[in-house]
Amino acid sequence: MWAVIHRVVIGFSVGAVPGFAQDAPAQVPAEEDTERRSASYERLEAPVPSPEELKKGTEASRAKLEEQGVYLDLEGGFVAVRGATFHDRESLGYPIEYLIVTEYGRTHEAVFLIRARPQVLNNCLLAIGLEPGQGMRFEKIDPAPDSPAKPWVTHPASGPVVDLQVQWIDERGQSQAM
């Protein structure tokens, strides 16, 4: 059972979508969990719009994004995703392994939960013009050094810079963002 602290919207790029956080995933009673997960599996099996389809901005592609809790602004170069956060002041000492996960991810180690399939979010980012980066990698030094130095070179992750914003509605009903 998840204890949702705040409903949030996670925005990639610049700007915020007013009111978008209000329809984030909510805490689900245990007896409704099986039905909710069955619907989630159907969402996982649904075809994902390609970046090219998303760029066309058809009603069908917008509907598919809405099902996933995603808003795409092609002109503004902005992607927003509905989600929830679990961590509050009482759980600040908990370890964080992931920033964002889906309901089938390691929710106990994450800050945010989203409904959207990762491929949907990735295709939206490609549709607004982001180019894929490359993760950190290690390259073996051949021949290995004679000294106690590491026998590899570390190449840091690379890729475009993305502005990440989070917007939520606080307990007083006020919109907050950071």
Short mmCIF file of C-alpha atoms in Angstrom, two decimals:
data_model
loop_
_atom_site.label_atom_id
_atom_site.label_comp_id
_atom_site.label_asym_id
_atom_site.label_seq_id
_atom_site.Cartn_x
_atom_site.Cartn_y
_atom_site.Cartn_z
CA MET A 1 0.00 0.00 0.00
CA TRP A 2 1.42 3.35 -0.97
CA ALA A 3 1.20 6.38 1.26
CA VAL A 4 0.99 9.25 -1.19
CA ILE A 5 2.22 12.47 0.41
CA HIS A 6 1.64 14.93 -2.44
CA ARG A 7 0.27 14.71 -5.94
CA VAL A 8 2.79 16.27 -8.28
CA VAL A 9 3.50 17.16 -11.85
CA ILE A 10 7.03 16.71 -13.11
CA GLY A 11 7.90 19.03 -15.96
CA PHE A 12 10.80 18.61 -18.34
CA SER A 13 11.92 21.90 -19.95
CA VAL A 14 10.78 25.39 -18.98
CA GLY A 15 7.41 26.41 -17.56
CA ALA A 16 4.66 24.76 -15.57
CA VAL A 17 1.19 23.54 -16.35
CA PRO A 18 -1.22 25.17 -13.87
CA GLY A 19 -3.55 22.70 -12.21
CA PHE A 20 -2.04 19.66 -13.89
CA ALA A 21 -0.91 18.14 -10.56
CA GLN A 22 -4.48 17.84 -9.28
CA ASP A 23 -5.15 14.63 -11.24
CA ALA A 24 -2.12 12.64 -10.04
CA PRO A 25 -2.35 9.04 -8.84
CA ALA A 26 -4.01 8.81 -5.44
CA GLN A 27 -3.63 6.25 -2.68
CA VAL A 28 -5.59 3.11 -3.59
CA PRO A 29 -7.47 1.05 -0.96
CA ALA A 30 -6.20 -2.57 -0.76
CA GLU A 31 -9.50 -4.07 -2.02
CA GLU A 32 -9.27 -2.02 -5.24
CA ASP A 33 -5.62 -2.89 -5.87
CA THR A 34 -6.25 -5.99 -8.04
CA GLU A 35 -8.66 -4.16 -10.34
CA ARG A 36 -6.29 -1.18 -10.61
CA ARG A 37 -3.33 -3.42 -11.47
CA SER A 38 -5.36 -5.23 -14.17
CA ALA A 39 -6.11 -1.88 -15.80
CA SER A 40 -2.43 -0.99 -15.48
CA TYR A 41 -1.40 -4.15 -17.34
CA GLU A 42 -3.73 -3.17 -20.19
CA ARG A 43 -2.01 0.23 -20.29
CA LEU A 44 1.39 -1.52 -20.45
CA GLU A 45 0.32 -3.57 -23.46
CA ALA A 46 -1.16 -0.65 -25.42
CA PRO A 47 0.85 0.56 -28.44
CA VAL A 48 3.06 3.56 -27.72
CA PRO A 49 2.98 6.55 -30.11
CA SER A 50 6.31 7.10 -31.85
CA PRO A 51 8.05 10.51 -31.68
CA GLU A 52 6.94 11.09 -35.29
CA GLU A 53 3.29 10.38 -34.40
CA LEU A 54 3.54 12.69 -31.40
CA LYS A 55 4.94 15.50 -33.57
CA LYS A 56 1.80 15.31 -35.75
CA GLY A 57 -0.25 16.16 -32.66
CA THR A 58 -3.26 14.05 -33.64
CA GLU A 59 -6.25 13.65 -31.35
CA ALA A 60 -5.45 9.92 -31.07
CA SER A 61 -1.90 10.56 -29.88
CA ARG A 62 -3.10 13.20 -27.39
CA ALA A 63 -5.65 10.70 -26.03
CA LYS A 64 -2.93 8.06 -25.59
CA LEU A 65 -0.79 10.57 -23.69
CA GLU A 66 -3.73 11.56 -21.50
CA GLU A 67 -4.24 7.88 -20.58
CA GLN A 68 -0.64 7.84 -19.39
CA GLY A 69 -0.94 11.11 -17.46
CA VAL A 70 1.33 12.98 -19.88
CA TYR A 71 0.98 16.48 -21.35
CA LEU A 72 3.09 17.37 -24.40
CA ASP A 73 3.58 20.97 -25.59
CA LEU A 74 5.49 20.69 -28.87
CA GLU A 75 5.64 24.45 -29.50
CA GLY A 76 6.88 25.23 -25.99
CA GLY A 77 9.22 22.23 -25.90
CA PHE A 78 7.66 21.01 -22.65
CA VAL A 79 6.63 17.60 -21.30
CA ALA A 80 4.68 17.25 -18.05
CA VAL A 81 3.91 13.99 -16.26
CA ARG A 82 1.39 13.47 -13.46
CA GLY A 83 2.76 11.66 -10.47
CA ALA A 84 2.95 11.36 -6.72
CA THR A 85 5.65 11.61 -4.08
CA PHE A 86 6.06 9.35 -1.06
CA HIS A 87 8.75 10.99 1.01
CA ASP A 88 7.86 13.53 3.66
CA ARG A 89 9.67 15.09 6.62
CA GLU A 90 9.36 11.86 8.62
CA SER A 91 11.05 9.76 5.91
CA LEU A 92 13.88 12.10 4.97
CA GLY A 93 16.44 9.60 6.27
CA TYR A 94 15.28 6.86 3.89
CA PRO A 95 17.72 5.99 1.08
CA ILE A 96 16.84 7.23 -2.40
CA GLU A 97 17.98 5.13 -5.33
CA TYR A 98 15.73 6.46 -8.12
CA LEU A 99 14.21 9.83 -8.86
CA ILE A 100 11.21 8.56 -10.85
CA VAL A 101 9.68 5.07 -11.10
CA THR A 102 6.46 3.52 -12.37
CA GLU A 103 4.15 1.50 -10.14
CA TYR A 104 6.15 -1.63 -11.05
CA GLY A 105 9.48 -0.05 -10.10
CA ARG A 106 11.29 0.21 -6.78
CA THR A 107 8.79 2.54 -5.20
CA HIS A 108 10.36 2.18 -1.75
CA GLU A 109 13.60 3.73 -3.10
CA ALA A 110 12.08 6.49 -5.23
CA VAL A 111 11.00 10.08 -4.79
CA PHE A 112 8.30 10.15 -7.49
CA LEU A 113 5.83 7.64 -8.92
CA ILE A 114 4.38 8.16 -12.41
CA ARG A 115 1.73 6.27 -14.40
CA ALA A 116 3.40 6.83 -17.75
CA ARG A 117 5.35 4.04 -19.35
CA PRO A 118 9.03 4.97 -19.67
CA GLN A 119 8.86 4.58 -23.46
CA VAL A 120 6.02 7.12 -23.64
CA LEU A 121 8.05 9.67 -21.67
CA ASN A 122 11.15 8.94 -23.78
CA ASN A 123 9.22 9.39 -27.05
CA CYS A 124 7.79 12.70 -25.81
CA LEU A 125 11.29 13.97 -24.99
CA LEU A 126 12.46 12.91 -28.47
CA ALA A 127 9.41 14.64 -30.01
CA ILE A 128 10.38 17.99 -28.43
CA GLY A 129 13.85 17.64 -29.94
CA LEU A 130 16.03 16.16 -27.21
CA GLU A 131 18.78 13.87 -28.45
CA PRO A 132 19.59 10.69 -26.50
CA GLY A 133 22.69 10.92 -24.35
CA GLN A 134 25.07 8.22 -23.25
CA GLY A 135 25.38 6.76 -19.76
CA MET A 136 28.59 6.65 -17.77
CA ARG A 137 30.97 4.02 -19.07
CA PHE A 138 34.33 2.50 -18.24
CA GLU A 139 37.09 1.80 -20.73
CA LYS A 140 39.77 -0.74 -19.90
CA ILE A 141 43.35 0.52 -20.23
CA ASP A 142 45.39 -1.87 -22.35
CA PRO A 143 48.05 -2.59 -21.35
CA ALA A 144 47.12 -2.17 -17.69
CA PRO A 145 49.25 0.29 -15.70
CA ASP A 146 52.10 -1.12 -13.58
CA SER A 147 51.25 1.19 -10.69
CA PRO A 148 48.32 0.67 -8.29
CA ALA A 149 46.29 3.03 -10.52
CA LYS A 150 42.89 1.84 -11.72
CA PRO A 151 43.12 -0.20 -14.93
CA TRP A 152 40.30 1.76 -16.56
CA VAL A 153 39.28 5.25 -17.57
CA THR A 154 35.87 6.56 -16.51
CA HIS A 155 33.86 8.46 -19.13
CA PRO A 156 31.08 10.53 -17.51
CA ALA A 157 27.50 10.49 -18.74
CA SER A 158 26.77 12.93 -21.55
CA GLY A 159 23.70 14.39 -23.18
CA PRO A 160 21.55 17.51 -23.31
CA VAL A 161 20.76 19.46 -20.16
CA VAL A 162 17.12 19.15 -19.11
CA ASP A 163 15.37 21.58 -16.77
CA LEU A 164 13.34 19.50 -14.33
CA GLN A 165 10.55 21.18 -12.37
CA VAL A 166 8.12 19.76 -9.85
CA GLN A 167 4.74 21.33 -9.10
CA TRP A 168 2.31 20.21 -6.40
CA ILE A 169 -0.75 21.28 -4.47
CA ASP A 170 0.07 21.66 -0.76
CA GLU A 171 -2.19 20.80 2.18
CA ARG A 172 -3.71 24.34 2.03
CA GLY A 173 -4.65 23.85 -1.64
CA GLN A 174 -1.94 26.25 -2.85
CA SER A 175 0.15 25.49 -5.94
CA GLN A 176 3.84 25.09 -5.13
CA ALA A 177 6.76 24.59 -7.51
CA MET A 178 10.48 24.06 -7.49
#
